Tab-separated table of C-alpha atoms in Angstrom:
chain	number	residue	atom	x	y	z
Y	958	TYR	CA	-14.900	119.159	63.411
Y	959	LYS	CA	-12.453	121.657	62.428
Y	960	ASN	CA	-14.105	123.894	65.391
Y	961	ALA	CA	-13.917	120.704	68.062
Y	962	PRO	CA	-13.222	121.444	71.569
Y	963	ASN	CA	-9.596	122.022	72.981
Y	964	VAL	CA	-9.441	119.301	76.227
Y	965	ASP	CA	-6.640	119.551	78.462
Y	966	ILE	CA	-7.607	117.045	81.233
Y	967	ASN	CA	-5.235	115.781	84.097
Y	968	ALA	CA	-6.951	112.897	86.065
Y	969	SER	CA	-6.548	109.993	88.571
Y	970	VAL	CA	-9.433	107.740	88.529
Y	971	LYS	CA	-10.033	104.378	90.458
Y	972	PHE	CA	-11.891	102.446	87.502
Y	973	SER	CA	-13.810	99.018	87.062
Y	974	LEU	CA	-12.680	97.271	83.644
Y	975	GLY	CA	-16.290	95.800	83.738
Y	976	ASP	CA	-17.239	99.572	82.692
Y	977	LEU	CA	-15.682	99.478	79.640
Y	978	GLU	CA	-18.805	98.048	77.292
Y	979	LYS	CA	-20.950	100.650	78.383
Y	980	ILE	CA	-17.975	103.570	77.639
Y	981	PHE	CA	-17.604	102.458	74.448
Y	982	SER	CA	-21.155	101.441	73.738
Y	983	ASP	CA	-21.688	105.664	75.058
Y	984	TYR	CA	-18.023	106.660	72.720
Y	985	PHE	CA	-16.274	104.371	70.796
Y	986	PRO	CA	-19.271	102.775	69.295
Y	987	GLY	CA	-17.128	101.396	66.229
Y	988	TYR	CA	-14.878	99.598	68.476
Y	989	LEU	CA	-17.355	97.592	70.705
Y	990	THR	CA	-17.208	94.393	68.793
Y	991	LEU	CA	-13.316	93.990	70.285
Y	992	LEU	CA	-15.134	93.295	73.419
Y	993	ASP	CA	-16.495	90.763	72.059
Y	994	LYS	CA	-13.496	88.791	71.946
Y	995	VAL	CA	-11.633	90.185	74.190
Y	996	ASN	CA	-13.069	91.172	78.302
Y	997	PHE	CA	-11.737	92.859	81.047
Y	998	LYS	CA	-12.691	92.452	85.067
Y	999	GLY	CA	-10.442	94.357	87.661
Y	1000	LEU	CA	-9.688	97.071	89.162
Y	1001	CYS	CA	-6.958	99.774	88.159
Y	1002	ASP	CA	-5.302	102.727	89.373
Y	1003	ILE	CA	-5.407	105.013	86.693
Y	1004	LYS	CA	-3.373	108.500	86.108
Y	1005	LEU	CA	-4.715	110.091	82.825
Y	1006	SER	CA	-2.924	113.378	81.089
Y	1007	ALA	CA	-4.823	114.611	77.861
Y	1008	GLY	CA	-4.236	117.820	76.019
Y	1009	GLY	CA	-5.389	118.720	72.464
Y	1010	ARG	CA	-8.254	118.746	69.933
Y	1011	LEU	CA	-11.637	116.292	69.956
Y	1012	ASN	CA	-11.893	115.499	66.236
Y	1013	ASP	CA	-8.728	112.922	66.476
Y	1014	LEU	CA	-7.686	111.129	69.330
Y	1015	ARG	CA	-4.468	109.902	66.897
Y	1016	ALA	CA	-3.201	113.409	67.539
Y	1017	LEU	CA	-4.103	114.266	71.536
Y	1018	VAL	CA	-0.806	114.629	73.397
Y	1019	LEU	CA	-1.080	111.472	75.535
Y	1020	ASN	CA	0.046	110.200	78.843
Y	1021	ALA	CA	-1.448	107.685	80.824
Y	1022	ALA	CA	-0.580	105.060	83.849
Y	1023	LEU	CA	-2.279	102.113	84.623
Y	1024	GLU	CA	-1.973	99.500	88.538
Y	1025	SER	CA	-4.090	97.074	89.282
Y	1026	LYS	CA	-3.297	93.923	91.558
Y	1027	ALA	CA	-5.483	91.125	89.020
Y	1028	ILE	CA	-7.103	91.744	86.378
Y	1029	THR	CA	-9.070	88.623	84.602
Y	1030	VAL	CA	-8.842	88.850	80.899
Y	1031	TYR	CA	-11.902	86.756	79.175
Y	1032	LEU	CA	-11.069	85.272	75.561
Y	1033	MET	CA	-13.673	84.319	73.253
Y	1034	GLY	CA	-15.290	80.444	73.940
Y	1035	GLY	CA	-15.085	81.195	77.386
Y	1036	GLN	CA	-11.814	81.198	78.402
Y	1037	GLN	CA	-9.560	83.803	81.054
Y	1038	VAL	CA	-6.587	84.161	81.636
Y	1039	LYS	CA	-5.674	85.969	85.437
Y	1040	ILE	CA	-2.525	88.772	85.899
Y	1041	GLU	CA	-1.558	90.153	88.528
Y	1042	ASN	CA	0.505	93.503	89.685
Y	1043	VAL	CA	-0.286	94.947	86.411
Y	1044	ASN	CA	1.572	98.488	85.394
Y	1045	ILE	CA	0.937	99.905	81.985
Y	1046	ASN	CA	2.381	102.845	80.759
Y	1047	MET	CA	1.371	104.743	77.696
Y	1048	ALA	CA	2.571	108.069	76.268
Y	1049	GLN	CA	1.786	109.454	72.560
Y	1050	LYS	CA	2.610	112.582	70.963
Y	1051	ASP	CA	2.880	113.797	67.292
Y	1052	ARG	CA	0.274	111.102	66.114
Y	1053	ARG	CA	2.591	108.562	67.343
Y	1054	ILE	CA	2.883	106.403	70.755
Y	1055	SER	CA	6.395	106.110	71.384
Y	1056	GLU	CA	5.949	104.114	74.251
Y	1057	PHE	CA	3.183	101.102	75.353
Y	1058	ARG	CA	5.076	98.950	77.606
Y	1059	VAL	CA	2.849	96.085	80.242
Y	1060	VAL	CA	4.675	94.473	82.966
Y	1061	SER	CA	2.471	91.942	84.949
Y	1062	ASP	CA	3.211	88.737	86.475
Y	1063	THR	CA	1.432	85.519	86.100
Y	1064	TYR	CA	0.945	82.111	86.631
Y	1065	GLY	CA	3.535	81.867	88.765
Y	1066	GLY	CA	5.811	83.807	85.804
Y	1067	LYS	CA	6.379	87.037	84.191
Y	1068	VAL	CA	5.147	89.117	81.048
Y	1069	ASN	CA	6.725	92.096	79.780
Y	1070	LEU	CA	4.784	94.162	76.246
Y	1071	THR	CA	6.721	97.208	74.279
Y	1072	ALA	CA	4.952	98.477	71.416
Y	1073	GLU	CA	4.274	101.161	69.516
Y	1074	ALA	CA	3.227	102.783	66.982
Y	1075	ASP	CA	2.891	105.455	64.080
Y	1076	LEU	CA	-0.584	106.471	63.764
Y	1077	VAL	CA	0.213	109.511	60.699
Y	1078	TYR	CA	-0.793	107.476	58.289
Y	1079	GLU	CA	-4.230	105.520	56.954
Y	1080	LYS	CA	-3.205	102.654	57.978
Y	1081	PRO	CA	-0.981	102.780	61.102
Y	1082	ALA	CA	2.158	101.245	61.659
Y	1083	PHE	CA	2.528	99.288	65.208
Y	1084	LYS	CA	5.617	97.018	66.296
Y	1085	LEU	CA	4.924	94.613	69.527
Y	1086	ILE	CA	7.380	92.727	71.829
Y	1087	ILE	CA	6.367	90.065	73.905
Y	1088	GLN	CA	8.449	88.418	76.306
Y	1089	ALA	CA	7.296	85.330	79.217
Y	1090	SER	CA	9.428	84.039	81.142
Y	1091	GLY	CA	8.502	81.046	84.263
Y	1092	ILE	CA	4.829	80.761	83.081
Y	1093	ASP	CA	3.981	77.443	84.966
Y	1094	LEU	CA	2.088	75.491	82.125
Y	1095	ALA	CA	0.126	73.184	84.802
Y	1096	LYS	CA	-1.546	76.522	86.620
Y	1097	LEU	CA	-2.231	78.373	83.506
Y	1098	LYS	CA	-4.007	75.092	82.041
Y	1099	MET	CA	-6.468	75.009	85.064
Y	1100	ASP	CA	-8.858	78.454	83.440
Y	1101	THR	CA	-8.368	76.810	79.713
Y	1102	SER	CA	-9.498	73.941	77.966
Y	1103	PHE	CA	-6.921	72.010	78.518
Y	1104	LYS	CA	-7.465	72.265	82.206
Y	1105	ASP	CA	-8.602	67.459	81.614
Y	1106	LYS	CA	-5.354	67.221	79.811
Y	1107	THR	CA	-1.433	66.673	81.000
Y	1108	LEU	CA	0.435	69.881	80.595
Y	1109	SER	CA	2.726	71.016	83.000
Y	1110	GLY	CA	6.183	73.096	82.338
Y	1111	LEU	CA	7.949	76.511	82.586
Y	1112	LEU	CA	6.775	78.940	79.277
Y	1113	ASN	CA	9.960	81.096	78.314
Y	1114	ALA	CA	9.042	82.736	75.175
Y	1115	ASP	CA	9.716	86.223	72.825
Y	1116	LEU	CA	7.714	87.424	70.100
Y	1117	ALA	CA	8.137	89.910	67.969
Y	1118	LEU	CA	4.994	91.563	65.480
Y	1119	SER	CA	4.891	94.258	63.333
Y	1120	ALA	CA	1.578	95.314	61.156
Y	1121	GLU	CA	0.517	97.662	59.476
Y	1122	GLY	CA	-3.349	99.004	59.726
Y	1123	PHE	CA	-5.998	97.218	61.428
Y	1124	ASP	CA	-6.130	94.191	59.737
Y	1125	ALA	CA	-4.870	90.954	61.181
Y	1126	GLN	CA	-3.616	89.310	57.171
Y	1127	GLY	CA	-0.046	92.349	57.132
Y	1128	ILE	CA	0.994	91.002	60.516
Y	1129	GLN	CA	4.637	89.901	60.517
Y	1130	GLY	CA	6.338	88.181	63.666
Y	1131	LYS	CA	9.498	86.173	64.595
Y	1132	GLY	CA	9.289	83.936	67.780
Y	1133	LEU	CA	11.383	82.011	69.999
């Protein structure tokens, strides 16, 4: 791939997350199994700029922003989570994701996710922080297998994770 084409892309796109399966099967078949575990539905506005050689996605310079009024995340076992007012921003340069931020409303509360990753090595190093506040468990349970159970209250939680590589066994974390 030493002669891989150089790209310089600036795009603004309206995108249906339901098309991810087709895109993954055509262009990223190695990651298609991820969609067996988690799948997404919803319409998004995406602004993207990308530059560099296509032979290594980790080496591209990327800036992306995604906005959506509503996204539904479908999980294994038929569970679903509804997320509203989603804003995602990402910046990647020099094989490093310096910013990955997700801000959203869900079940009457807020979720903030921030992440960064060092993509230089064969086993990339990741850091992830999730903060949830004011999530109404009575509303959330209606979209889960707990809908027939007694569950109420507000969820407030902080979770910090770090990992090396793509192996879930190497995840370390702490939460409140």
